XYZ file of C-alpha atoms in Angstrom:
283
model
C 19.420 233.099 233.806
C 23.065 234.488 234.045
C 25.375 232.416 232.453
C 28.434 231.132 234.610
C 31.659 230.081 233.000
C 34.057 227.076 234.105
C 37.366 226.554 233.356
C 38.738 223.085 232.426
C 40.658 222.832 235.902
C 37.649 223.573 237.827
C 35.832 220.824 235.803
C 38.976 218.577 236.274
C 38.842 219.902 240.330
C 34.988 218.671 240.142
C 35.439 215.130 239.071
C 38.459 214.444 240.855
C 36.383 216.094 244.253
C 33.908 213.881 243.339
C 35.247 210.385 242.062
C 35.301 208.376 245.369
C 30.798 209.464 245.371
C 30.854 208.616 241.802
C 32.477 205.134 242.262
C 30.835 203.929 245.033
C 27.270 205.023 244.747
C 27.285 204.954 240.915
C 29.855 203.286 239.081
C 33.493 202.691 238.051
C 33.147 203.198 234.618
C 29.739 204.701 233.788
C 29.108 208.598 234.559
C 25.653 209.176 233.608
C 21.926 208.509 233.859
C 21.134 204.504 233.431
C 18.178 203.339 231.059
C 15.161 201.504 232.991
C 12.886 198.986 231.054
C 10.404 195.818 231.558
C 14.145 194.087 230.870
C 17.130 196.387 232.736
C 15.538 197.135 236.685
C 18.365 197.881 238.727
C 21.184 200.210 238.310
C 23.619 198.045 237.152
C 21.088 196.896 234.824
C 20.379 200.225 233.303
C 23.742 201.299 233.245
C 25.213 198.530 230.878
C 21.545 199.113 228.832
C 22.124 202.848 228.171
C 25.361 201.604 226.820
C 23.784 199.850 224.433
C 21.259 201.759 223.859
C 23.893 204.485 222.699
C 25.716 202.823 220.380
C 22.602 201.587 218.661
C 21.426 204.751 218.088
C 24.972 205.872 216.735
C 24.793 202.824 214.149
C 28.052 201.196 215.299
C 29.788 198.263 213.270
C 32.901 196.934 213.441
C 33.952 199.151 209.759
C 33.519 202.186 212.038
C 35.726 204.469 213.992
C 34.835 205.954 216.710
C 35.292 209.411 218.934
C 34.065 209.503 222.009
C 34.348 212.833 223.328
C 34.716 213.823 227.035
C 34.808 209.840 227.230
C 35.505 209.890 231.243
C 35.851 206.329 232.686
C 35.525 205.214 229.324
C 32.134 203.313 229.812
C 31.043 203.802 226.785
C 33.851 203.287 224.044
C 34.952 200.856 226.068
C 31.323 198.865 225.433
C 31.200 199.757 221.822
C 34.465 198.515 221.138
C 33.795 194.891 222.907
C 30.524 194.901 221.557
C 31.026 196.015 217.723
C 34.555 195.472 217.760
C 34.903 198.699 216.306
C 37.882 200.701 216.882
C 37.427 203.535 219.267
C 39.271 206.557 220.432
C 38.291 208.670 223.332
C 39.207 212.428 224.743
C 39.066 213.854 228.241
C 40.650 216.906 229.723
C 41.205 215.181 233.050
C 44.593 212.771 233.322
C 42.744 210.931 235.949
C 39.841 209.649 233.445
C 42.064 208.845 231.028
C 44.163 206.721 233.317
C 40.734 205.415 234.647
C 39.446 204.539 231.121
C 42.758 202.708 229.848
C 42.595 200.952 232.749
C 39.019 199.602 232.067
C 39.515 198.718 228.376
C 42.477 197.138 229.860
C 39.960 194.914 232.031
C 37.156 194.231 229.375
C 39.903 192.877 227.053
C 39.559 195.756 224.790
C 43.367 197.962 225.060
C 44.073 196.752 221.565
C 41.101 198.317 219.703
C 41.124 201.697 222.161
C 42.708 204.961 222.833
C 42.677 207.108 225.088
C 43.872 210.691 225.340
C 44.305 213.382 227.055
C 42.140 216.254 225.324
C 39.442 219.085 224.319
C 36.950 218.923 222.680
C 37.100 222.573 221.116
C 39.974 221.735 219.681
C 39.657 217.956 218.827
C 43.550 216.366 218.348
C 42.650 214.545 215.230
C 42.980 215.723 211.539
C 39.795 216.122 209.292
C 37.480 213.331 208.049
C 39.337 211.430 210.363
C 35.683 209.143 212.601
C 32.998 207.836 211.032
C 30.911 208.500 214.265
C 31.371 210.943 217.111
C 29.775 210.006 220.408
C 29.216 212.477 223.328
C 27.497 211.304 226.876
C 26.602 214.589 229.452
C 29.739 216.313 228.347
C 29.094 219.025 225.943
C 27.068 220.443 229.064
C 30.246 221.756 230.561
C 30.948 223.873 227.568
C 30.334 227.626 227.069
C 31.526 227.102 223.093
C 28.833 224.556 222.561
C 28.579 225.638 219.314
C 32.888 225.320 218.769
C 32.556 221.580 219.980
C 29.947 220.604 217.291
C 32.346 222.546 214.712
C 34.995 220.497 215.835
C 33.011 217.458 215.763
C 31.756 218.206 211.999
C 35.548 218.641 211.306
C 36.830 215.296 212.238
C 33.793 213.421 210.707
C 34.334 211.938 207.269
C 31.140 212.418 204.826
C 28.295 210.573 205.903
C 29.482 210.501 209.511
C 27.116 210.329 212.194
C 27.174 212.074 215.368
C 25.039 211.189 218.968
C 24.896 213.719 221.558
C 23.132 212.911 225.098
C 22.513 215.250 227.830
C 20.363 217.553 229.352
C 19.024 220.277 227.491
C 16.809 223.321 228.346
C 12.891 222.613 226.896
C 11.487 226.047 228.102
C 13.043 229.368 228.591
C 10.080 231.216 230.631
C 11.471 230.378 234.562
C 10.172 232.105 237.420
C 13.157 233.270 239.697
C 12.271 229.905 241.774
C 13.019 227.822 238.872
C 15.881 229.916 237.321
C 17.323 229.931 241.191
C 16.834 226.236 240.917
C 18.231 225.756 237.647
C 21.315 227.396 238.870
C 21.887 225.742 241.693
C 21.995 222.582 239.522
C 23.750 223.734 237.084
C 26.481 224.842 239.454
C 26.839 221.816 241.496
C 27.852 220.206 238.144
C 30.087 222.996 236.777
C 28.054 223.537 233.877
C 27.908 226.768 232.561
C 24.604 226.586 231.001
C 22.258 224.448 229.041
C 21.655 224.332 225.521
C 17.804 224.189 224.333
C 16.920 221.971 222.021
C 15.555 224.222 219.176
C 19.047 226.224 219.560
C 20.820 222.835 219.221
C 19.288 221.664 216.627
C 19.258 224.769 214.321
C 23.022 224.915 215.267
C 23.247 221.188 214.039
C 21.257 221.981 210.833
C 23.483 225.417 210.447
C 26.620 223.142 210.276
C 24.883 220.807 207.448
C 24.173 217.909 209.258
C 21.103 215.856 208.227
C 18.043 213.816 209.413
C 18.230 215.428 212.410
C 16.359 214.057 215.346
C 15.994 214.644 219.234
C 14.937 211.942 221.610
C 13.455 212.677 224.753
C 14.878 210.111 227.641
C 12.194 210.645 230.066
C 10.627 207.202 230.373
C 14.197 205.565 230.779
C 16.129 207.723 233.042
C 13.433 208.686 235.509
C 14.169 205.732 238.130
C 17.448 206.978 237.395
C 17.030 210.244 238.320
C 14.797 209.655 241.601
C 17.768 207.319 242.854
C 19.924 210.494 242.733
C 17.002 211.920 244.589
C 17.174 209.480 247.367
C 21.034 209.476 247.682
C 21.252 213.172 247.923
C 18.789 212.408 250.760
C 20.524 210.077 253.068
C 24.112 211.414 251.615
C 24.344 215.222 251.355
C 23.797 214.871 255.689
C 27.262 213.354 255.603
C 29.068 215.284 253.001
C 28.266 218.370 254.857
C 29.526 216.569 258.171
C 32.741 215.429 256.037
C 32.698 218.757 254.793
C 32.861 220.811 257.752
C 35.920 218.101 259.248
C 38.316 219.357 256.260
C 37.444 215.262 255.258
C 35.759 216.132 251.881
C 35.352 219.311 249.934
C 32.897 221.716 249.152
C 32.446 220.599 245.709
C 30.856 217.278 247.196
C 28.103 218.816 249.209
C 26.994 220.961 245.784
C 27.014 217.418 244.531
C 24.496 216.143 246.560
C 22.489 219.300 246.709
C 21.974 219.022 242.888
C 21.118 214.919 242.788
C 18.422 216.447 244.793
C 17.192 219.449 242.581
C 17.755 217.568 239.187
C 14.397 215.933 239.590
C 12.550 218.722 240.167
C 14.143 219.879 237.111
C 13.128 217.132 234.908
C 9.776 216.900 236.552
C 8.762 220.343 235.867
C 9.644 219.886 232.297
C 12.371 223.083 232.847
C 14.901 220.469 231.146
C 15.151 217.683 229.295
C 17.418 214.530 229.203
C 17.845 213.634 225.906
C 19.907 212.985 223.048
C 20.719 214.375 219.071
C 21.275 211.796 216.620
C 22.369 213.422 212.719
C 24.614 212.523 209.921
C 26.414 214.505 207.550
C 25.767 214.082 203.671
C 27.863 211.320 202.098
């Protein structure tokens, strides 16, 4: 499958093409797939659980600080630093999130132990050894340098520093040209340029020194997630097109829609995975 590059404005053009689907059909400050259990059944539900669930699995107290990188609406630093009362900083190349993200720490009482900036992740706008964790949430996706942004990230994490990267990952590399066809058409309605896989992640993560490596598979939990993306791309692409078409809303939102309705294909085919990295470096 031919890899496709995107530039940081086209990114920035997605989200900001996007935001008013985003907000209304999934949230104002969460971006990515919610967490289903016996306990969390609806989306708001799952939503504020895979919050949680993150920051557990990054080992947050309120000692720590915290990057969160490509933080968007600032869901989850936001949660981590009401929750832990850690302080957190998070980085976004689009104004817009940032704005969006202050403005939500702002709400949840939080503007005192967060910060937000403007920034990129392949060149991280912190000294060295500066976090003692480094959070990512379907971000490092929409990078062609993947290996540059865990560099980075291994650069501004103090010894014994722990890092958690979510997102969707490649688990096979054998497509037919149905699935690679598919898998691009995703992969372009999200402006990602390609998808790590998991074996090349982690031996990238090991390359780097980073230790006790270990790759969760999200299936279980984000599979209600995922078919509700299947069912709004359903009843919602119809319109986007419609919008499209009457100069209303742009091209960018129709590729949306066309990929909430490919994604589960993806996932249930087992082409990729939604999942997330947890390591630490040695102390």
């Amino acid at each position: 499958m031919q890899l496709k590059s995107f530039g940081n404005e086209e990114i920035v053009d997605f989200y900001n093409d996007t935001a008013w689907e985003y907000r209304f059909f999934w949230s104002d400050v969460n971006l990515h797939y919610g967490f289903y259990d016996d306990e969390h059944t609806t989306h708001p539900e799952a939503m504020a659980n895979s919050n949680k669930v993150y920051a557990e699995k990054l080992d947050v107290d309120e000692t720590d600080t915290v990057l969160d990188i490509g933080t968007g609406r600032g869901g989850f630093p936001t949660h981590v630093a009401a929750e832990y009362d850690a302080d957190v900083h998070g980085i976004d190349i689009d104004p817009l999130h940032v704005a969006e993200a202050k403005e939500n720490a702002r709400k949840r009482g939080v503007s005192k132990s967060t910060e937000f900036d403007v920034g990129d992740y392949h060149e991280i706008p912190y000294p060295d050894e500066t976090f003692d964790a480094v959070s990512g949430i379907e971000t490092v996706c929409h990078s062609d340098r993947k290996d540059r942004v865990l560099e980075e990230i291994r650069r501004v994490l103090k010894p014994g520093g722990r890092l958690m990267i979510a997102d969707g990952y490649m688990s096979r590399t054998d497509l037919t040209d149905p699935e690679a066809e598919k898998m691009r058409t995703v992969l372009d309605g999200w402006a990602v340029p390609e998808l790590a896989h998991v074996s090349a992640f982690r031996e990238t993560l090991e390359e780097l020194g980073f230790a006790n490596v270990t790759f969760d598979d999200h299936y279980d939990r984000i599979a209600p997630s995922s078919r509700r993306q299947w069912w709004l791309s359903l009843g919602v692409t119809p319109l986007l097109k419609i919008a499209s078409a009457l100069g209303i809303k742009n091209e960018s939102s129709v590729d949306q829609g066309i990929t909430l309705y490919h994604q589960r294909d993806i996932i249930e085919r087992g082409i990729a995975v939604h999942g997330d990295f947890t390591a630490e470096l040695p102390a």
